[in-house]
Amino acid sequence: MKCFARTYFAAGLVIILSGCATPSKPHWYKEGVDKEITRSALAECRYEIGMRDLSAQKEQEMLRYCMERNGFRLRR
């Protein structure tokens, strides 16, 4: 009986710790705005940037400026 308790405890501990160890992906956030509106704003910014001939680094920079101009912040 003790063996089963230890096994369940160890399995539970592994599951809990694995949740803490999983890195979260950065995402755009704005207070009071749902994910669909965020996706729409991101698509609009990407469209505007895609109309220009820019390097990948400059595109990322412009995307950040565009989203921040719309009130979004990148959360990590």
PDB file of N, CA and C in Angstrom:
ATOM      1  N   MET A   1       0.815  -1.194   0.000  1.00  0.00           N
ATOM      2  CA  MET A   1       0.000   0.000   0.000  1.00  0.00           C
ATOM      3  C   MET A   1       0.862   1.262   0.000  1.00  0.00           C
ATOM      4  N   LYS A   2       1.954   1.238   0.767  1.00  0.00           N
ATOM      5  CA  LYS A   2       2.848   2.396   0.791  1.00  0.00           C
ATOM      6  C   LYS A   2       3.479   2.631  -0.567  1.00  0.00           C
ATOM      7  N   CYS A   3       3.758   1.557  -1.274  1.00  0.00           N
ATOM      8  CA  CYS A   3       4.386   1.664  -2.600  1.00  0.00           C
ATOM      9  C   CYS A   3       3.470   2.419  -3.558  1.00  0.00           C
ATOM     10  N   PHE A   4       2.162   2.099  -3.526  1.00  0.00           N
ATOM     11  CA  PHE A   4       1.214   2.786  -4.397  1.00  0.00           C
ATOM     12  C   PHE A   4       1.116   4.269  -4.038  1.00  0.00           C
ATOM     13  N   ALA A   5       1.111   4.583  -2.770  1.00  0.00           N
ATOM     14  CA  ALA A   5       1.027   5.976  -2.331  1.00  0.00           C
ATOM     15  C   ALA A   5       2.246   6.760  -2.800  1.00  0.00           C
ATOM     16  N   ARG A   6       3.401   6.157  -2.699  1.00  0.00           N
ATOM     17  CA  ARG A   6       4.623   6.829  -3.167  1.00  0.00           C
ATOM     18  C   ARG A   6       4.594   7.045  -4.676  1.00  0.00           C
ATOM     19  N   THR A   7       4.117   6.031  -5.386  1.00  0.00           N
ATOM     20  CA  THR A   7       4.049   6.123  -6.844  1.00  0.00           C
ATOM     21  C   THR A   7       3.104   7.254  -7.259  1.00  0.00           C
ATOM     22  N   TYR A   8       1.912   7.301  -6.657  1.00  0.00           N
ATOM     23  CA  TYR A   8       0.961   8.360  -6.979  1.00  0.00           C
ATOM     24  C   TYR A   8       1.489   9.733  -6.586  1.00  0.00           C
ATOM     25  N   PHE A   9       2.151   9.806  -5.461  1.00  0.00           N
ATOM     26  CA  PHE A   9       2.729  11.082  -5.031  1.00  0.00           C
ATOM     27  C   PHE A   9       3.803  11.538  -6.017  1.00  0.00           C
ATOM     28  N   ALA A  10       4.677  10.607  -6.414  1.00  0.00           N
ATOM     29  CA  ALA A  10       5.745  10.947  -7.363  1.00  0.00           C
ATOM     30  C   ALA A  10       5.169  11.369  -8.712  1.00  0.00           C
ATOM     31  N   ALA A  11       4.151  10.646  -9.176  1.00  0.00           N
ATOM     32  CA  ALA A  11       3.534  10.984 -10.463  1.00  0.00           C
ATOM     33  C   ALA A  11       2.869  12.362 -10.393  1.00  0.00           C
ATOM     34  N   GLY A  12       2.181  12.637  -9.299  1.00  0.00           N
ATOM     35  CA  GLY A  12       1.554  13.947  -9.133  1.00  0.00           C
ATOM     36  C   GLY A  12       2.572  15.066  -9.084  1.00  0.00           C
ATOM     37  N   LEU A  13       3.669  14.822  -8.393  1.00  0.00           N
ATOM     38  CA  LEU A  13       4.727  15.815  -8.291  1.00  0.00           C
ATOM     39  C   LEU A  13       5.345  16.106  -9.653  1.00  0.00           C
ATOM     40  N   VAL A  14       5.561  15.064 -10.443  1.00  0.00           N
ATOM     41  CA  VAL A  14       6.125  15.238 -11.790  1.00  0.00           C
ATOM     42  C   VAL A  14       5.177  16.062 -12.659  1.00  0.00           C
ATOM     43  N   ILE A  15       3.893  15.777 -12.581  1.00  0.00           N
ATOM     44  CA  ILE A  15       2.911  16.518 -13.386  1.00  0.00           C
ATOM     45  C   ILE A  15       2.879  17.990 -12.980  1.00  0.00           C
ATOM     46  N   ILE A  16       2.866  18.251 -11.702  1.00  0.00           N
ATOM     47  CA  ILE A  16       2.834  19.642 -11.221  1.00  0.00           C
ATOM     48  C   ILE A  16       4.088  20.394 -11.632  1.00  0.00           C
ATOM     49  N   LEU A  17       5.251  19.776 -11.460  1.00  0.00           N
ATOM     50  CA  LEU A  17       6.504  20.447 -11.808  1.00  0.00           C
ATOM     51  C   LEU A  17       6.658  20.629 -13.311  1.00  0.00           C
ATOM     52  N   SER A  18       6.150  19.714 -14.103  1.00  0.00           N
ATOM     53  CA  SER A  18       6.261  19.867 -15.554  1.00  0.00           C
ATOM     54  C   SER A  18       5.436  21.051 -16.034  1.00  0.00           C
ATOM     55  N   GLY A  19       4.333  21.336 -15.366  1.00  0.00           N
ATOM     56  CA  GLY A  19       3.535  22.509 -15.711  1.00  0.00           C
ATOM     57  C   GLY A  19       4.285  23.798 -15.443  1.00  0.00           C
ATOM     58  N   CYS A  20       5.083  23.814 -14.397  1.00  0.00           N
ATOM     59  CA  CYS A  20       5.863  25.004 -14.065  1.00  0.00           C
ATOM     60  C   CYS A  20       7.049  25.177 -15.000  1.00  0.00           C
ATOM     61  N   ALA A  21       7.554  24.084 -15.518  1.00  0.00           N
ATOM     62  CA  ALA A  21       8.762  24.134 -16.341  1.00  0.00           C
ATOM     63  C   ALA A  21       8.467  24.463 -17.799  1.00  0.00           C
ATOM     64  N   THR A  22       7.223  24.358 -18.208  1.00  0.00           N
ATOM     65  CA  THR A  22       6.875  24.626 -19.596  1.00  0.00           C
ATOM     66  C   THR A  22       6.953  26.123 -19.857  1.00  0.00           C
ATOM     67  N   PRO A  23       7.837  26.541 -20.775  1.00  0.00           N
ATOM     68  CA  PRO A  23       7.939  27.972 -21.062  1.00  0.00           C
ATOM     69  C   PRO A  23       6.705  28.450 -21.826  1.00  0.00           C
ATOM     70  N   SER A  24       6.202  29.587 -21.441  1.00  0.00           N
ATOM     71  CA  SER A  24       5.057  30.135 -22.155  1.00  0.00           C
ATOM     72  C   SER A  24       5.555  30.948 -23.345  1.00  0.00           C
ATOM     73  N   LYS A  25       4.802  30.873 -24.417  1.00  0.00           N
ATOM     74  CA  LYS A  25       5.183  31.610 -25.614  1.00  0.00           C
ATOM     75  C   LYS A  25       4.791  33.070 -25.437  1.00  0.00           C
ATOM     76  N   PRO A  26       5.607  33.970 -25.928  1.00  0.00           N
ATOM     77  CA  PRO A  26       5.234  35.393 -25.869  1.00  0.00           C
ATOM     78  C   PRO A  26       3.948  35.623 -26.658  1.00  0.00           C
ATOM     79  N   HIS A  27       3.107  36.503 -26.167  1.00  0.00           N
ATOM     80  CA  HIS A  27       1.862  36.808 -26.851  1.00  0.00           C
ATOM     81  C   HIS A  27       1.493  38.270 -26.627  1.00  0.00           C
ATOM     82  N   TRP A  28       0.737  38.785 -27.570  1.00  0.00           N
ATOM     83  CA  TRP A  28       0.288  40.176 -27.482  1.00  0.00           C
ATOM     84  C   TRP A  28      -0.914  40.250 -26.572  1.00  0.00           C
ATOM     85  N   TYR A  29      -0.958  41.291 -25.740  1.00  0.00           N
ATOM     86  CA  TYR A  29      -2.018  41.429 -24.738  1.00  0.00           C
ATOM     87  C   TYR A  29      -2.443  42.886 -24.631  1.00  0.00           C
ATOM     88  N   LYS A  30      -3.749  43.059 -24.472  1.00  0.00           N
ATOM     89  CA  LYS A  30      -4.314  44.379 -24.199  1.00  0.00           C
ATOM     90  C   LYS A  30      -5.492  44.158 -23.263  1.00  0.00           C
ATOM     91  N   GLU A  31      -5.513  44.878 -22.171  1.00  0.00           N
ATOM     92  CA  GLU A  31      -6.552  44.735 -21.157  1.00  0.00           C
ATOM     93  C   GLU A  31      -7.942  44.889 -21.769  1.00  0.00           C
ATOM     94  N   GLY A  32      -8.812  43.920 -21.501  1.00  0.00           N
ATOM     95  CA  GLY A  32     -10.194  43.990 -21.959  1.00  0.00           C
ATOM     96  C   GLY A  32     -10.420  43.599 -23.403  1.00  0.00           C
ATOM     97  N   VAL A  33      -9.401  43.077 -24.076  1.00  0.00           N
ATOM     98  CA  VAL A  33      -9.519  42.712 -25.487  1.00  0.00           C
ATOM     99  C   VAL A  33      -9.392  41.194 -25.615  1.00  0.00           C
ATOM    100  N   ASP A  34     -10.331  40.570 -26.345  1.00  0.00           N
ATOM    101  CA  ASP A  34     -10.276  39.120 -26.492  1.00  0.00           C
ATOM    102  C   ASP A  34      -9.287  38.700 -27.583  1.00  0.00           C
ATOM    103  N   LYS A  35      -9.077  37.397 -27.679  1.00  0.00           N
ATOM    104  CA  LYS A  35      -8.065  36.861 -28.597  1.00  0.00           C
ATOM    105  C   LYS A  35      -8.388  37.140 -30.058  1.00  0.00           C
ATOM    106  N   GLU A  36      -9.656  37.137 -30.418  1.00  0.00           N
ATOM    107  CA  GLU A  36     -10.029  37.362 -31.816  1.00  0.00           C
ATOM    108  C   GLU A  36      -9.674  38.780 -32.267  1.00  0.00           C
ATOM    109  N   ILE A  37      -9.913  39.760 -31.440  1.00  0.00           N
ATOM    110  CA  ILE A  37      -9.566  41.143 -31.768  1.00  0.00           C
ATOM    111  C   ILE A  37      -8.047  41.294 -31.825  1.00  0.00           C
ATOM    112  N   THR A  38      -7.351  40.614 -30.923  1.00  0.00           N
ATOM    113  CA  THR A  38      -5.891  40.643 -30.937  1.00  0.00           C
ATOM    114  C   THR A  38      -5.364  40.054 -32.238  1.00  0.00           C
ATOM    115  N   ARG A  39      -5.920  38.901 -32.657  1.00  0.00           N
ATOM    116  CA  ARG A  39      -5.496  38.277 -33.920  1.00  0.00           C
ATOM    117  C   ARG A  39      -5.771  39.196 -35.101  1.00  0.00           C
ATOM    118  N   SER A  40      -6.893  39.883 -35.066  1.00  0.00           N
ATOM    119  CA  SER A  40      -7.250  40.800 -36.145  1.00  0.00           C
ATOM    120  C   SER A  40      -6.266  41.968 -36.221  1.00  0.00           C
ATOM    121  N   ALA A  41      -5.919  42.538 -35.063  1.00  0.00           N
ATOM    122  CA  ALA A  41      -4.963  43.647 -35.030  1.00  0.00           C
ATOM    123  C   ALA A  41      -3.591  43.191 -35.521  1.00  0.00           C
ATOM    124  N   LEU A  42      -3.195  41.990 -35.119  1.00  0.00           N
ATOM    125  CA  LEU A  42      -1.905  41.447 -35.540  1.00  0.00           C
ATOM    126  C   LEU A  42      -1.887  41.217 -37.055  1.00  0.00           C
ATOM    127  N   ALA A  43      -2.980  40.692 -37.588  1.00  0.00           N
ATOM    128  CA  ALA A  43      -3.069  40.462 -39.036  1.00  0.00           C
ATOM    129  C   ALA A  43      -3.019  41.783 -39.803  1.00  0.00           C
ATOM    130  N   GLU A  44      -3.681  42.794 -39.279  1.00  0.00           N
ATOM    131  CA  GLU A  44      -3.676  44.111 -39.924  1.00  0.00           C
ATOM    132  C   GLU A  44      -2.265  44.694 -39.950  1.00  0.00           C
ATOM    133  N   CYS A  45      -1.552  44.587 -38.827  1.00  0.00           N
ATOM    134  CA  CYS A  45      -0.173  45.089 -38.772  1.00  0.00           C
ATOM    135  C   CYS A  45       0.715  44.320 -39.744  1.00  0.00           C
ATOM    136  N   ARG A  46       0.553  43.002 -39.770  1.00  0.00           N
ATOM    137  CA  ARG A  46       1.367  42.188 -40.692  1.00  0.00           C
ATOM    138  C   ARG A  46       1.078  42.535 -42.143  1.00  0.00           C
ATOM    139  N   TYR A  47      -0.173  42.830 -42.449  1.00  0.00           N
ATOM    140  CA  TYR A  47      -0.541  43.218 -43.806  1.00  0.00           C
ATOM    141  C   TYR A  47       0.140  44.533 -44.186  1.00  0.00           C
ATOM    142  N   GLU A  48       0.066  45.511 -43.290  1.00  0.00           N
ATOM    143  CA  GLU A  48       0.696  46.809 -43.558  1.00  0.00           C
ATOM    144  C   GLU A  48       2.198  46.648 -43.774  1.00  0.00           C
ATOM    145  N   ILE A  49       2.828  45.833 -42.950  1.00  0.00           N
ATOM    146  CA  ILE A  49       4.279  45.637 -43.047  1.00  0.00           C
ATOM    147  C   ILE A  49       4.636  44.846 -44.295  1.00  0.00           C
ATOM    148  N   GLY A  50       3.786  43.895 -44.664  1.00  0.00           N
ATOM    149  CA  GLY A  50       4.047  43.059 -45.837  1.00  0.00           C
ATOM    150  C   GLY A  50       4.041  43.833 -47.140  1.00  0.00           C
ATOM    151  N   MET A  51       3.467  45.019 -47.126  1.00  0.00           N
ATOM    152  CA  MET A  51       3.419  45.847 -48.329  1.00  0.00           C
ATOM    153  C   MET A  51       4.764  46.513 -48.596  1.00  0.00           C
ATOM    154  N   ARG A  52       5.676  46.402 -47.668  1.00  0.00           N
ATOM    155  CA  ARG A  52       6.987  47.038 -47.803  1.00  0.00           C
ATOM    156  C   ARG A  52       8.064  45.975 -48.005  1.00  0.00           C
ATOM    157  N   ASP A  53       9.163  46.394 -48.581  1.00  0.00           N
ATOM    158  CA  ASP A  53      10.301  45.495 -48.775  1.00  0.00           C
ATOM    159  C   ASP A  53      11.298  45.738 -47.647  1.00  0.00           C
ATOM    160  N   LEU A  54      11.194  44.937 -46.571  1.00  0.00           N
ATOM    161  CA  LEU A  54      12.025  45.129 -45.383  1.00  0.00           C
ATOM    162  C   LEU A  54      12.770  43.846 -45.031  1.00  0.00           C
ATOM    163  N   SER A  55      13.843  44.008 -44.282  1.00  0.00           N
ATOM    164  CA  SER A  55      14.547  42.837 -43.771  1.00  0.00           C
ATOM    165  C   SER A  55      13.703  42.198 -42.666  1.00  0.00           C
ATOM    166  N   ALA A  56      14.003  40.951 -42.322  1.00  0.00           N
ATOM    167  CA  ALA A  56      13.249  40.238 -41.281  1.00  0.00           C
ATOM    168  C   ALA A  56      13.343  40.970 -39.939  1.00  0.00           C
ATOM    169  N   GLN A  57      14.525  41.489 -39.626  1.00  0.00           N
ATOM    170  CA  GLN A  57      14.706  42.210 -38.362  1.00  0.00           C
ATOM    171  C   GLN A  57      13.864  43.487 -38.350  1.00  0.00           C
ATOM    172  N   LYS A  58      13.859  44.209 -39.444  1.00  0.00           N
ATOM    173  CA  LYS A  58      13.082  45.447 -39.532  1.00  0.00           C
ATOM    174  C   LYS A  58      11.582  45.145 -39.487  1.00  0.00           C
ATOM    175  N   GLU A  59      11.165  44.015 -40.086  1.00  0.00           N
ATOM    176  CA  GLU A  59       9.759  43.626 -40.034  1.00  0.00           C
ATOM    177  C   GLU A  59       9.318  43.391 -38.593  1.00  0.00           C
ATOM    178  N   GLN A  60      10.143  42.691 -37.814  1.00  0.00           N
ATOM    179  CA  GLN A  60       9.823  42.433 -36.412  1.00  0.00           C
ATOM    180  C   GLN A  60       9.720  43.726 -35.613  1.00  0.00           C
ATOM    181  N   GLU A  61      10.637  44.626 -35.890  1.00  0.00           N
ATOM    182  CA  GLU A  61      10.637  45.923 -35.215  1.00  0.00           C
ATOM    183  C   GLU A  61       9.372  46.716 -35.558  1.00  0.00           C
ATOM    184  N   MET A  62       9.015  46.724 -36.829  1.00  0.00           N
ATOM    185  CA  MET A  62       7.823  47.450 -37.271  1.00  0.00           C
ATOM    186  C   MET A  62       6.552  46.810 -36.708  1.00  0.00           C
ATOM    187  N   LEU A  63       6.536  45.476 -36.603  1.00  0.00           N
ATOM    188  CA  LEU A  63       5.392  44.783 -36.027  1.00  0.00           C
ATOM    189  C   LEU A  63       5.207  45.190 -34.568  1.00  0.00           C
ATOM    190  N   ARG A  64       6.299  45.251 -33.846  1.00  0.00           N
ATOM    191  CA  ARG A  64       6.238  45.670 -32.443  1.00  0.00           C
ATOM    192  C   ARG A  64       5.710  47.102 -32.334  1.00  0.00           C
ATOM    193  N   TYR A  65       6.219  47.993 -33.157  1.00  0.00           N
ATOM    194  CA  TYR A  65       5.756  49.391 -33.142  1.00  0.00           C
ATOM    195  C   TYR A  65       4.258  49.477 -33.466  1.00  0.00           C
ATOM    196  N   CYS A  66       3.829  48.731 -34.468  1.00  0.00           N
ATOM    197  CA  CYS A  66       2.429  48.766 -34.889  1.00  0.00           C
ATOM    198  C   CYS A  66       1.514  48.267 -33.767  1.00  0.00           C
ATOM    199  N   MET A  67       1.850  47.146 -33.157  1.00  0.00           N
ATOM    200  CA  MET A  67       1.013  46.599 -32.089  1.00  0.00           C
ATOM    201  C   MET A  67       1.013  47.516 -30.865  1.00  0.00           C
ATOM    202  N   GLU A  68       2.153  48.072 -30.534  1.00  0.00           N
ATOM    203  CA  GLU A  68       2.209  48.994 -29.394  1.00  0.00           C
ATOM    204  C   GLU A  68       1.424  50.271 -29.686  1.00  0.00           C
ATOM    205  N   ARG A  69       1.439  50.708 -30.925  1.00  0.00           N
ATOM    206  CA  ARG A  69       0.667  51.890 -31.314  1.00  0.00           C
ATOM    207  C   ARG A  69      -0.840  51.635 -31.103  1.00  0.00           C
ATOM    208  N   ASN A  70      -1.247  50.379 -31.262  1.00  0.00           N
ATOM    209  CA  ASN A  70      -2.650  50.001 -31.055  1.00  0.00           C
ATOM    210  C   ASN A  70      -2.955  49.651 -29.598  1.00  0.00           C
ATOM    211  N   GLY A  71      -1.978  49.831 -28.711  1.00  0.00           N
ATOM    212  CA  GLY A  71      -2.208  49.635 -27.287  1.00  0.00           C
ATOM    213  C   GLY A  71      -1.880  48.258 -26.757  1.00  0.00           C
ATOM    214  N   PHE A  72      -1.286  47.387 -27.568  1.00  0.00           N
ATOM    215  CA  PHE A  72      -0.944  46.033 -27.146  1.00  0.00           C
ATOM    216  C   PHE A  72       0.461  46.001 -26.561  1.00  0.00           C
ATOM    217  N   ARG A  73       0.697  45.049 -25.679  1.00  0.00           N
ATOM    218  CA  ARG A  73       2.013  44.826 -25.091  1.00  0.00           C
ATOM    219  C   ARG A  73       2.376  43.370 -25.248  1.00  0.00           C
ATOM    220  N   LEU A  74       3.643  43.078 -25.472  1.00  0.00           N
ATOM    221  CA  LEU A  74       4.107  41.712 -25.623  1.00  0.00           C
ATOM    222  C   LEU A  74       4.400  41.139 -24.242  1.00  0.00           C
ATOM    223  N   ARG A  75       3.683  40.074 -23.900  1.00  0.00           N
ATOM    224  CA  ARG A  75       3.883  39.398 -22.604  1.00  0.00           C
ATOM    225  C   ARG A  75       4.693  38.134 -22.832  1.00  0.00           C
ATOM    226  N   ARG A  76       5.619  37.902 -21.946  1.00  0.00           N
ATOM    227  CA  ARG A  76       6.449  36.678 -22.033  1.00  0.00           C
ATOM    228  C   ARG A  76       6.131  35.742 -20.920  1.00  0.00           C
TER     229      ARG A  76
END
